[in-house]
PDB file of C-alpha atoms and ligand atoms in Angstrom:
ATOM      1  CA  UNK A   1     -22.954 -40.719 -25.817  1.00 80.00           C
ATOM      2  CA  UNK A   2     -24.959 -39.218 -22.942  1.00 96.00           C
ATOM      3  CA  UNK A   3     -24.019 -40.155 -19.604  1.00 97.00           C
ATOM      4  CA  UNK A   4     -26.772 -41.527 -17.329  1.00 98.00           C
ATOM      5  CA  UNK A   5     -28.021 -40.069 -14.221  1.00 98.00           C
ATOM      6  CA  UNK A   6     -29.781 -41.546 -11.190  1.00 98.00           C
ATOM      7  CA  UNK A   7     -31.352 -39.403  -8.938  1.00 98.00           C
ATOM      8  CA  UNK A   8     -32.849 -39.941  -5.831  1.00 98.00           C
ATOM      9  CA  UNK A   9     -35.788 -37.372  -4.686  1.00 98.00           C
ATOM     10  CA  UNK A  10     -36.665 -38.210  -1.016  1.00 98.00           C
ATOM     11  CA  UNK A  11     -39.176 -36.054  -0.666  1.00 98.00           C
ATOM     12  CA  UNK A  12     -40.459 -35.547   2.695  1.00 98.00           C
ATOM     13  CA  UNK A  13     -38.703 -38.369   4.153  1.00 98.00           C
ATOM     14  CA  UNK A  14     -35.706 -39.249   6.446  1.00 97.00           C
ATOM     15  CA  UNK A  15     -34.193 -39.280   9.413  1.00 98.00           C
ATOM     16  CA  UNK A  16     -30.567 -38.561  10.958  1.00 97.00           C
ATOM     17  CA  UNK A  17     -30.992 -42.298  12.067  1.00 97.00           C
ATOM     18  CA  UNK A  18     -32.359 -43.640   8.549  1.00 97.00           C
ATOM     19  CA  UNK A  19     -30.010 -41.822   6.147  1.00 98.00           C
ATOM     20  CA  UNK A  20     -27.134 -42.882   7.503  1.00 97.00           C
ATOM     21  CA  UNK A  21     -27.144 -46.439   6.457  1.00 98.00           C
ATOM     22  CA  UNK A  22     -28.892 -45.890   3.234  1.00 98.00           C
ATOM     23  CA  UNK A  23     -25.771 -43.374   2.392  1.00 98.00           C
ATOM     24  CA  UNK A  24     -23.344 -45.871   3.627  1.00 98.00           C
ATOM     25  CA  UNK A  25     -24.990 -48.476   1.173  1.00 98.00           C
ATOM     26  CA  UNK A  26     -25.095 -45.973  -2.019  1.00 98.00           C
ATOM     27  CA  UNK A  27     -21.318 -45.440  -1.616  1.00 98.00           C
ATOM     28  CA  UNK A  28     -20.503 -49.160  -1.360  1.00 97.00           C
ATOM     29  CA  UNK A  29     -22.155 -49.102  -5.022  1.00 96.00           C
ATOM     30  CA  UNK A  30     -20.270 -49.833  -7.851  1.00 94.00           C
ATOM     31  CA  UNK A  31     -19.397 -47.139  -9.749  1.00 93.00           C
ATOM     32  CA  UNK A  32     -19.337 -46.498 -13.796  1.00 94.00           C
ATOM     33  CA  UNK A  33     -17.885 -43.975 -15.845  1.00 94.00           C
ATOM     34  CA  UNK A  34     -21.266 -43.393 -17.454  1.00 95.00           C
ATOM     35  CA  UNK A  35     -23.373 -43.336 -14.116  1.00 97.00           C
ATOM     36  CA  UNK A  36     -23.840 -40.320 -12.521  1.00 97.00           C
ATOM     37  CA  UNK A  37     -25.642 -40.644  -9.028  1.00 98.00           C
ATOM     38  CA  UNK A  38     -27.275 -38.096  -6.794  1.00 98.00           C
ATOM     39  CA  UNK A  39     -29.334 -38.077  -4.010  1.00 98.00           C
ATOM     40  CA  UNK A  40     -31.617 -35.317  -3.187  1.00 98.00           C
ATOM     41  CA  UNK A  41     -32.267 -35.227   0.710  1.00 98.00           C
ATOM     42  CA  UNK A  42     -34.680 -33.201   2.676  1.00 98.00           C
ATOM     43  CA  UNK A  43     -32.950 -29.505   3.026  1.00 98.00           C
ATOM     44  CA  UNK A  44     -31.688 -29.995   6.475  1.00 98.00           C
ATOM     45  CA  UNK A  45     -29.449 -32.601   6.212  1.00 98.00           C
ATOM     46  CA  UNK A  46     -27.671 -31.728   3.403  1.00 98.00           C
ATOM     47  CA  UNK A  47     -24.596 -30.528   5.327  1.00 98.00           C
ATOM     48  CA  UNK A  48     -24.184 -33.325   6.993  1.00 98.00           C
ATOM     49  CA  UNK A  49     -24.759 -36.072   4.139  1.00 98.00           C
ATOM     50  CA  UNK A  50     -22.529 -33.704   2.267  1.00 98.00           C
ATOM     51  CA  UNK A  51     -19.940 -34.376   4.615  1.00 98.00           C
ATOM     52  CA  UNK A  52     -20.661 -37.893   3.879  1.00 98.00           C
ATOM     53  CA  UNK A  53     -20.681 -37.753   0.594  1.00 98.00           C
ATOM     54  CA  UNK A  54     -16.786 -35.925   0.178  1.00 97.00           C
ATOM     55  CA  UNK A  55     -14.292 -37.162  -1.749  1.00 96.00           C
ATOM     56  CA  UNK A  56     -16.787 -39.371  -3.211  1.00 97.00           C
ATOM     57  CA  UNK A  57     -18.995 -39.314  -6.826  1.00 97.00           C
ATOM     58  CA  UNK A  58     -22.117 -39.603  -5.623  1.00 98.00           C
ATOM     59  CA  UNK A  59     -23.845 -35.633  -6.392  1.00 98.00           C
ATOM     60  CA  UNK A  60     -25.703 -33.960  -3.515  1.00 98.00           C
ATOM     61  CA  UNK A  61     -29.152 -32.226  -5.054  1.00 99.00           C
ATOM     62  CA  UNK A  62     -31.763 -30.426  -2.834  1.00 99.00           C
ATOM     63  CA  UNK A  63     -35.341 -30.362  -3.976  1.00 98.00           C
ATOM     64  CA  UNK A  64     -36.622 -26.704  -4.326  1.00 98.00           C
ATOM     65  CA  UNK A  65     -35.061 -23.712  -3.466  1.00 98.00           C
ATOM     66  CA  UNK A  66     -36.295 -19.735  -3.247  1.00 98.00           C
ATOM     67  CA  UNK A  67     -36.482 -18.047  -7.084  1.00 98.00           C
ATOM     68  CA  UNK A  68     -35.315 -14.617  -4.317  1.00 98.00           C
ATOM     69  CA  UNK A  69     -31.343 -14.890  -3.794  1.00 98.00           C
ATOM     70  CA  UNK A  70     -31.505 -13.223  -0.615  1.00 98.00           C
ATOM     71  CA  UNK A  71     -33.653 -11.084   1.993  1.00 98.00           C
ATOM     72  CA  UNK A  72     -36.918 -11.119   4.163  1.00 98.00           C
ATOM     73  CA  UNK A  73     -38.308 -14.111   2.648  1.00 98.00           C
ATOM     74  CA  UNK A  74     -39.310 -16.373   5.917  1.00 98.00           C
ATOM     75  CA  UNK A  75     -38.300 -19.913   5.833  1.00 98.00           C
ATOM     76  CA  UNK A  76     -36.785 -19.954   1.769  1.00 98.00           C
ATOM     77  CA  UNK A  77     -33.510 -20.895   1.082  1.00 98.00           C
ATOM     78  CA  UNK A  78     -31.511 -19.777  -1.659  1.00 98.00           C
ATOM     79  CA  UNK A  79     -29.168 -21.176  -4.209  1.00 98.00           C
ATOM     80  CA  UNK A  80     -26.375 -19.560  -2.862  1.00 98.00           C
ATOM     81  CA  UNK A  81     -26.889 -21.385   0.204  1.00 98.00           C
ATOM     82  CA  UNK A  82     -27.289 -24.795  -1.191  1.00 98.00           C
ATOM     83  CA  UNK A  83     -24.289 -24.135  -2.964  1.00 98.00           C
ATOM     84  CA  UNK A  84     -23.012 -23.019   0.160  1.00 98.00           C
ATOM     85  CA  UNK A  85     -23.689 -26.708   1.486  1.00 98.00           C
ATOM     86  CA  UNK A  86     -22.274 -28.774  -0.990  1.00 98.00           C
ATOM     87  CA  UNK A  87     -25.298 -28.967  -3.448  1.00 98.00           C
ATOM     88  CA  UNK A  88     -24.506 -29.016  -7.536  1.00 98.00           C
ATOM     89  CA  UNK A  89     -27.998 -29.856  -8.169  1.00 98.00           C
ATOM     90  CA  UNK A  90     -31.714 -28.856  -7.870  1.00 99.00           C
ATOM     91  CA  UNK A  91     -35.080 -29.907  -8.460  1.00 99.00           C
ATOM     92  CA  UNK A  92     -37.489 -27.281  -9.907  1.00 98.00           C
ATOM     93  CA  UNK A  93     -41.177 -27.537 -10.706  1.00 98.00           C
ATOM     94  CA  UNK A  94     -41.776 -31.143  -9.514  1.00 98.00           C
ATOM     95  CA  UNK A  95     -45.553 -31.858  -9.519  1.00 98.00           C
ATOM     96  CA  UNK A  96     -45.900 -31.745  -5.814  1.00 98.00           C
ATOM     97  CA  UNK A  97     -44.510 -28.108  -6.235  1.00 98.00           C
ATOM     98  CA  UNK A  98     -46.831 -27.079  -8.963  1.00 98.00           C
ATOM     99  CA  UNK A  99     -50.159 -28.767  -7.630  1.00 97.00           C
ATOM    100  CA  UNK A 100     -49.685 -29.113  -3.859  1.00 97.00           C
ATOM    101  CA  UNK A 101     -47.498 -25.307  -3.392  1.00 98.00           C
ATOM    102  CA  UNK A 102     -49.103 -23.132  -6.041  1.00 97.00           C
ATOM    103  CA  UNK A 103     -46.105 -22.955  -8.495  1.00 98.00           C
ATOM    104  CA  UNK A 104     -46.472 -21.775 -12.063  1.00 98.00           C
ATOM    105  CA  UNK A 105     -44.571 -21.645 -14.835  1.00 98.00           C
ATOM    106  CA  UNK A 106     -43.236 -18.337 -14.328  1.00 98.00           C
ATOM    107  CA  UNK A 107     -42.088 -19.214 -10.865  1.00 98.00           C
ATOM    108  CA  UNK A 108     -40.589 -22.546 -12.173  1.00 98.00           C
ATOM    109  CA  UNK A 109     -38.916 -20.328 -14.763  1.00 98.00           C
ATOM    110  CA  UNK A 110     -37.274 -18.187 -11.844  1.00 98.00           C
ATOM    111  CA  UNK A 111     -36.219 -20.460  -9.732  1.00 98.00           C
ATOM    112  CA  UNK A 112     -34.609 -22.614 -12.596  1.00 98.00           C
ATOM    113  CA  UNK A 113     -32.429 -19.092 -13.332  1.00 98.00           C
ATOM    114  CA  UNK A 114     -32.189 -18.745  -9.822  1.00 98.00           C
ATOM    115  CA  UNK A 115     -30.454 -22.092  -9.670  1.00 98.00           C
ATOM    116  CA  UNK A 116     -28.243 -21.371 -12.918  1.00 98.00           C
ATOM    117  CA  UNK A 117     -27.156 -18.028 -11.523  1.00 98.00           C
ATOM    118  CA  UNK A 118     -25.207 -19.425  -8.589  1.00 98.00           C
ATOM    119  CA  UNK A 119     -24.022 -22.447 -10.524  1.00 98.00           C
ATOM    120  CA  UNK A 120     -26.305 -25.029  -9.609  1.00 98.00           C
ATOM    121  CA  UNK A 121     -27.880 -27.414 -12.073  1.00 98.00           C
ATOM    122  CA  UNK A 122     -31.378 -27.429 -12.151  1.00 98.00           C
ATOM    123  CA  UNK A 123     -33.201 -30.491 -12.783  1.00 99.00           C
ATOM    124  CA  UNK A 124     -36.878 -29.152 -14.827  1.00 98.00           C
ATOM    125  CA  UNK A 125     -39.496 -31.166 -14.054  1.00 98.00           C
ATOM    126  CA  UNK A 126     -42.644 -31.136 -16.442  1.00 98.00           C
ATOM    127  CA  UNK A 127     -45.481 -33.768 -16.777  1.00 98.00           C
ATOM    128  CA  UNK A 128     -49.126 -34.138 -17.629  1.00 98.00           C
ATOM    129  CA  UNK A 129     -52.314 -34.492 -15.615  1.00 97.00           C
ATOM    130  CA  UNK A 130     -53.930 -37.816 -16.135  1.00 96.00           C
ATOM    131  CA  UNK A 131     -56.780 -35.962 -17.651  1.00 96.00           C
ATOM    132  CA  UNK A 132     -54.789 -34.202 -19.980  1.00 97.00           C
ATOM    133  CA  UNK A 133     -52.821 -37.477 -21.204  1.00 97.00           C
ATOM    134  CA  UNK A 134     -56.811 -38.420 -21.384  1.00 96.00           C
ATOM    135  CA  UNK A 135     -57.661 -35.393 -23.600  1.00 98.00           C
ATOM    136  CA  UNK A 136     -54.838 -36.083 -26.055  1.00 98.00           C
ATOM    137  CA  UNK A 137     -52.927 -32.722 -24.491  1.00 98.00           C
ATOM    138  CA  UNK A 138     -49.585 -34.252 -23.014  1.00 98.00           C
ATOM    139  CA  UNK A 139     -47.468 -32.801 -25.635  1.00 98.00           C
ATOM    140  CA  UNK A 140     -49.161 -29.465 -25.610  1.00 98.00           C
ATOM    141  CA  UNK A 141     -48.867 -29.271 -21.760  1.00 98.00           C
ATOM    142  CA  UNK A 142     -45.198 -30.378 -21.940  1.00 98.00           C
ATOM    143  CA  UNK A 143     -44.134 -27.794 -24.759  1.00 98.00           C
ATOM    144  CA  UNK A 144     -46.006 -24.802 -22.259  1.00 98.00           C
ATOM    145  CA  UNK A 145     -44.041 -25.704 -19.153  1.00 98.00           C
ATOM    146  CA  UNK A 146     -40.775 -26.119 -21.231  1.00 98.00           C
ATOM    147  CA  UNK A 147     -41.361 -22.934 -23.002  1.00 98.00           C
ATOM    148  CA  UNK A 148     -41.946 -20.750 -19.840  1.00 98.00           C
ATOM    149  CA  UNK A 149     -38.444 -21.679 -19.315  1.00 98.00           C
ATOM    150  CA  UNK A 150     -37.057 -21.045 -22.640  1.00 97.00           C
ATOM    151  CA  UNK A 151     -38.558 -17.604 -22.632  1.00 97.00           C
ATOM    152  CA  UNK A 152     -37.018 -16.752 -19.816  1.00 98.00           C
ATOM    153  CA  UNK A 153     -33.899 -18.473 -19.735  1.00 98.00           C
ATOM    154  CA  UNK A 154     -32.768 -19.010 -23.610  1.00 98.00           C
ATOM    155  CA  UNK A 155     -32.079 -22.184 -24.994  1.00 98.00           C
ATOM    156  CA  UNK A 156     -28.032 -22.054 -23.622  1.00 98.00           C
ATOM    157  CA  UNK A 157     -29.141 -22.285 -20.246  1.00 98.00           C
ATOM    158  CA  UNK A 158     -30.139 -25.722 -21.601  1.00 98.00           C
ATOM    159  CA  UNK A 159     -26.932 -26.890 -21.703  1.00 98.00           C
ATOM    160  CA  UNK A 160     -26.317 -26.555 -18.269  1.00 98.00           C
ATOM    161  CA  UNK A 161     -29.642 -28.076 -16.984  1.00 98.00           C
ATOM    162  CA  UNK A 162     -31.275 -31.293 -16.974  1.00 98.00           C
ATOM    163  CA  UNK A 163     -35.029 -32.205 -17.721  1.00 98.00           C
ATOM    164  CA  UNK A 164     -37.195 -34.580 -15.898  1.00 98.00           C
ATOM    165  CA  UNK A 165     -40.660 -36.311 -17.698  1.00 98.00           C
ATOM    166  CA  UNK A 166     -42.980 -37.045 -14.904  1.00 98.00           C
ATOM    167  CA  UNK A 167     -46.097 -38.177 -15.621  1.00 98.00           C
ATOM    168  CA  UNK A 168     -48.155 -36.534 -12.703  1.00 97.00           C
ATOM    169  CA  UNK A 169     -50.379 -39.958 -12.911  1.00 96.00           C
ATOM    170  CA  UNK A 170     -47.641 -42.204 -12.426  1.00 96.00           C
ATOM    171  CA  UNK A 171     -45.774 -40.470  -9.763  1.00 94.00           C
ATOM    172  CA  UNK A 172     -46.191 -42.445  -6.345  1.00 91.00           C
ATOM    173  CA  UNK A 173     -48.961 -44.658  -7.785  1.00 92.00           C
ATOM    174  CA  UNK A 174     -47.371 -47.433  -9.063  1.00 89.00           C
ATOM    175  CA  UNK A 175     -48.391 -46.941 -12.004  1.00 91.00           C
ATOM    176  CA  UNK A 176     -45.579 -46.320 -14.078  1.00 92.00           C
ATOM    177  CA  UNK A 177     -45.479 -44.956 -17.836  1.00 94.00           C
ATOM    178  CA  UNK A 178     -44.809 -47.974 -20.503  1.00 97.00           C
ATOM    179  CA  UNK A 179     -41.290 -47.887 -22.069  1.00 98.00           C
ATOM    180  CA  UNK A 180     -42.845 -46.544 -25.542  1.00 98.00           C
ATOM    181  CA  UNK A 181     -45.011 -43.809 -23.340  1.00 98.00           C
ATOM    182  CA  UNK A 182     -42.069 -42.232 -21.907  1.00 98.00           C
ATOM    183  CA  UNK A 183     -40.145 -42.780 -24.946  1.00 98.00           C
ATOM    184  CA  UNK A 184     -42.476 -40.567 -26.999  1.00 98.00           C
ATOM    185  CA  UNK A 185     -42.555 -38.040 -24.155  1.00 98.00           C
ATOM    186  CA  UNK A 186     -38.800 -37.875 -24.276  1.00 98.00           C
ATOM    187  CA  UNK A 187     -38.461 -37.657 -28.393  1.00 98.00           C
ATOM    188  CA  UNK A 188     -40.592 -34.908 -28.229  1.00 98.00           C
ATOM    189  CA  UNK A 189     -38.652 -33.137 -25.615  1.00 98.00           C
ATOM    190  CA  UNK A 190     -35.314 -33.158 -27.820  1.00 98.00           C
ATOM    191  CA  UNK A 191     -37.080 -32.437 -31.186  1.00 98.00           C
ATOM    192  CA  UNK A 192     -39.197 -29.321 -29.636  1.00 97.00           C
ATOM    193  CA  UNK A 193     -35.365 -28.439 -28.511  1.00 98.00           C
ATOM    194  CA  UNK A 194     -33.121 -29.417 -31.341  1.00 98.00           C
ATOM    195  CA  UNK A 195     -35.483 -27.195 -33.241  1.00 97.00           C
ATOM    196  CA  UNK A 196     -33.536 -24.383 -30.955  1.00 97.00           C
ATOM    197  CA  UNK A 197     -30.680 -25.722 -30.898  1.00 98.00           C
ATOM    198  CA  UNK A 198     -29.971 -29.670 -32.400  1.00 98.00           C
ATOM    199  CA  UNK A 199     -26.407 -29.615 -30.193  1.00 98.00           C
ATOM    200  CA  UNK A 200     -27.748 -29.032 -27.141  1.00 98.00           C
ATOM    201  CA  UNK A 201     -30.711 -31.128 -27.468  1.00 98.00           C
ATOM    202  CA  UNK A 202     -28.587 -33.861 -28.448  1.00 98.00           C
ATOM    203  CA  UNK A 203     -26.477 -33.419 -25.527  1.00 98.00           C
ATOM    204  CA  UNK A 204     -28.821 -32.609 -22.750  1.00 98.00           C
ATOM    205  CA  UNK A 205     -30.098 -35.761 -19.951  1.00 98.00           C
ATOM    206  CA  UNK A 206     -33.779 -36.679 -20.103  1.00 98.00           C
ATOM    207  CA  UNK A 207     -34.284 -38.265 -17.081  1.00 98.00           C
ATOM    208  CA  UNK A 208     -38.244 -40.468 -16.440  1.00 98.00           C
ATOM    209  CA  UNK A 209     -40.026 -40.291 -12.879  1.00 98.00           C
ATOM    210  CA  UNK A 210     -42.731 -41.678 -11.628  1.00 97.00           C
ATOM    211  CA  UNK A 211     -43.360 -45.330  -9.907  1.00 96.00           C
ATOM    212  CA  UNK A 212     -39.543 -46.105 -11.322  1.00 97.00           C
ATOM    213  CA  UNK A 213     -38.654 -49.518  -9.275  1.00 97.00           C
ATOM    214  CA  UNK A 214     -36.164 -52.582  -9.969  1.00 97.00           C
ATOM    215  CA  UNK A 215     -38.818 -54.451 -12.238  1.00 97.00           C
ATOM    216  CA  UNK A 216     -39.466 -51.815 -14.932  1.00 97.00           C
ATOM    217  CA  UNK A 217     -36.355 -49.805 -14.827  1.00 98.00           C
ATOM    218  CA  UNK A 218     -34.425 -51.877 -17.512  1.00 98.00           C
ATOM    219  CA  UNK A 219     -37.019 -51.369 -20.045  1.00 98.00           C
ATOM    220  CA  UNK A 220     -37.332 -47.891 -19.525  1.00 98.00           C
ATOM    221  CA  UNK A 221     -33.598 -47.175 -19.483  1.00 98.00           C
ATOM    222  CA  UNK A 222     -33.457 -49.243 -23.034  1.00 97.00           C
ATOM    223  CA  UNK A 223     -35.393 -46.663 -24.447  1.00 98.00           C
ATOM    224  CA  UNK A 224     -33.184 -44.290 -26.584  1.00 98.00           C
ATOM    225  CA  UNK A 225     -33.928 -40.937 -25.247  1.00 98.00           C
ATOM    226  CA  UNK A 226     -34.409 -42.024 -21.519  1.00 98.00           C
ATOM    227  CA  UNK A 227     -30.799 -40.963 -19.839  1.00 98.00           C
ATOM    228  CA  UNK A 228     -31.478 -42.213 -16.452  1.00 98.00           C
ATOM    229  CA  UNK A 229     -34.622 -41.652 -13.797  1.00 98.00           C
ATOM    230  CA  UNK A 230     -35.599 -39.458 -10.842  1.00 98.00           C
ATOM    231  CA  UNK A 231     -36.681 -42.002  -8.544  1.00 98.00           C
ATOM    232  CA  UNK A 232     -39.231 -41.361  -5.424  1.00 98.00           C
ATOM    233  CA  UNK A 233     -39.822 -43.726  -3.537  1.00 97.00           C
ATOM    234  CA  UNK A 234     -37.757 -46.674  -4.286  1.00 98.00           C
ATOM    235  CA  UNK A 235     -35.034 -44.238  -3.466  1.00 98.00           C
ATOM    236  CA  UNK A 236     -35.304 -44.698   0.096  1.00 98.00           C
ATOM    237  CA  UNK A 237     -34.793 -48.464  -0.250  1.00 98.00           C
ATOM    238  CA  UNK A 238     -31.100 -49.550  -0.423  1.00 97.00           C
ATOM    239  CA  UNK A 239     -31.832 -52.632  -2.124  1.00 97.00           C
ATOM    240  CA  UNK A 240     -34.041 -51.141  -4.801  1.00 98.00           C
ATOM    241  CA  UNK A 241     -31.920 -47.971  -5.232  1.00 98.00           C
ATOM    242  CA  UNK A 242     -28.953 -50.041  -5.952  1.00 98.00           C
ATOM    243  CA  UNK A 243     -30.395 -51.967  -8.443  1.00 98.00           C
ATOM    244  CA  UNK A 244     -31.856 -49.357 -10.555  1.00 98.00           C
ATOM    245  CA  UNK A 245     -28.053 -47.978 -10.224  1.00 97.00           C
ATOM    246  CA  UNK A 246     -26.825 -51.551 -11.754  1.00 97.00           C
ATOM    247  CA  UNK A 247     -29.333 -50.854 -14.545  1.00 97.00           C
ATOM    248  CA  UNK A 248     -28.016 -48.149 -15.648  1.00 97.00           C
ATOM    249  CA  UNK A 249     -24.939 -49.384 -15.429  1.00 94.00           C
ATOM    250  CA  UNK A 250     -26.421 -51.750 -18.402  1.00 88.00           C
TER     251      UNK A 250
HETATM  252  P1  LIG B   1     -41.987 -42.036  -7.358  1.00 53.65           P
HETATM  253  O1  LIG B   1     -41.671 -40.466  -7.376  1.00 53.65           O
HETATM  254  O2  LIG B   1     -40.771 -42.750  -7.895  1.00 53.65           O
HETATM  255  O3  LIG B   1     -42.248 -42.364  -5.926  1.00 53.65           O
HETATM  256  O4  LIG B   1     -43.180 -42.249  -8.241  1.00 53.65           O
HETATM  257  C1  LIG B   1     -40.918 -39.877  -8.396  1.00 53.65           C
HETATM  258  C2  LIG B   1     -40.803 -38.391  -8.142  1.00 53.65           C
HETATM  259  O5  LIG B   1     -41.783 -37.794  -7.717  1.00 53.65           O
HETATM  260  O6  LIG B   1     -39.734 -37.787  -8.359  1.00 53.65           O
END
């Protein structure tokens, strides 16, 4: 059985006044042997919610990182450095990346080995354009940002990675995907894999984003090949954060 993971991506959010409480309140959670929970702050307080986080089993994640490992690259940080911090986990290619920052595949690609190479786990994010889902192209768009991964990286590098669906349309809009949307999204995720390798798609977390909150998480977390959620903005609320955490607690 595949463990689930809750992840919370704070984006460009925070302060050193704010995060301490809402760290406080994550590590009062319960915890479950089949939870996994990590929070991905903004990169300059990850040393010191890492020192917060010690001894416990809540995961430390940052949100991007450099695909260079070192040298003149102005205001990047590396993997080795977030490693250096206490980070086991990374985002790479979230939407905001891609449309906002320029990054393509390729570069998604690298900094997803860039991560693996210094023993981080990167967390892939792919998703559709609400026009594409429109023009009956999600799975085609889905299989291309995958792929520029897998022909860089291999299929094994799977099995040390974990994949986000996003739906760029439902990310910060409220609108969220319905159960049997994401569900599809996520079948067709393993089966483009298991055609690669059927162990390690079997294995490997599928986490949904996008307009995840208290209300709809249960149904969404139901769905077979949904292994837990990268959550935006209902990350930065205690209350809510903790709750989707009970859900997948089941
Ligand atoms: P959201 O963001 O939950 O605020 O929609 C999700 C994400 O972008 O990771």
């Amino acid at each position: 059985m595949r463990r689930k993971l809750v992840a919370g991506n704070w984006k460009m959010h925070g302060s050193r006044l704010d995060n301490g409480p809402l760290v406080e309140a994550i590590l009062g959670a319960p915890t479950h042997a089949n939870v996994e929970c990590l929070i991905c702050p903004p990169f300059v307080y990850l040393a010191e919610i890492a020192r917060e986080l010690r001894g416990s089993t809540v995961r430390l994640g940052a949100q991007n990182l450099s695909a260079e490992a070192q040298g003149p690259y102005t205001g990047e940080i590396s993997a080795a450095m977030l490693r250096d911090v206490g980070c086991d986990y990374v985002i790479v290619g979230h939407s905001e990346r891609r449309t906002l920052f320029g990054e393509d595949d390729l570069l998604v690609a690298r900094k997803f080995a860039a991560a693996q190479a210094r023993g981080l786990t990167p967390i892939l994010c792919v998703g559709e354009q609400l026009s594409e889902r429109e023009a009956d192209r999600t799975h085609e768009v889905i299989a291309r940002q995958l792929d520029a991964v897998l022909d860089l990286t291999g299929i094994a590098s799977l099995a040390r990675a974990v994949i986000a669906y996003e739906p760029v349309w439902a990310i910060g809009t409220g609108h969220t995907a319905s159960p049997a949307q994401a569900q599809d999204v996520h079948a067709f995720i393993r089966q483009r894999l298991a055609h690669r390798d059927a162990k390690i798609a079997a294995s490997l977390q599928i986490l949904y984003g996008g307009s995840v909150k208290k209300g709809n998480v249960r149904d969404l977390f139901a769905q077979s090949d949904v292994d837990g959620g990268l959550i935006g903005g209902a990350s930065l609320k205690s209350e809510e954060f903790l709750s989707i955490m009970a859900a997948a607690r089941g």
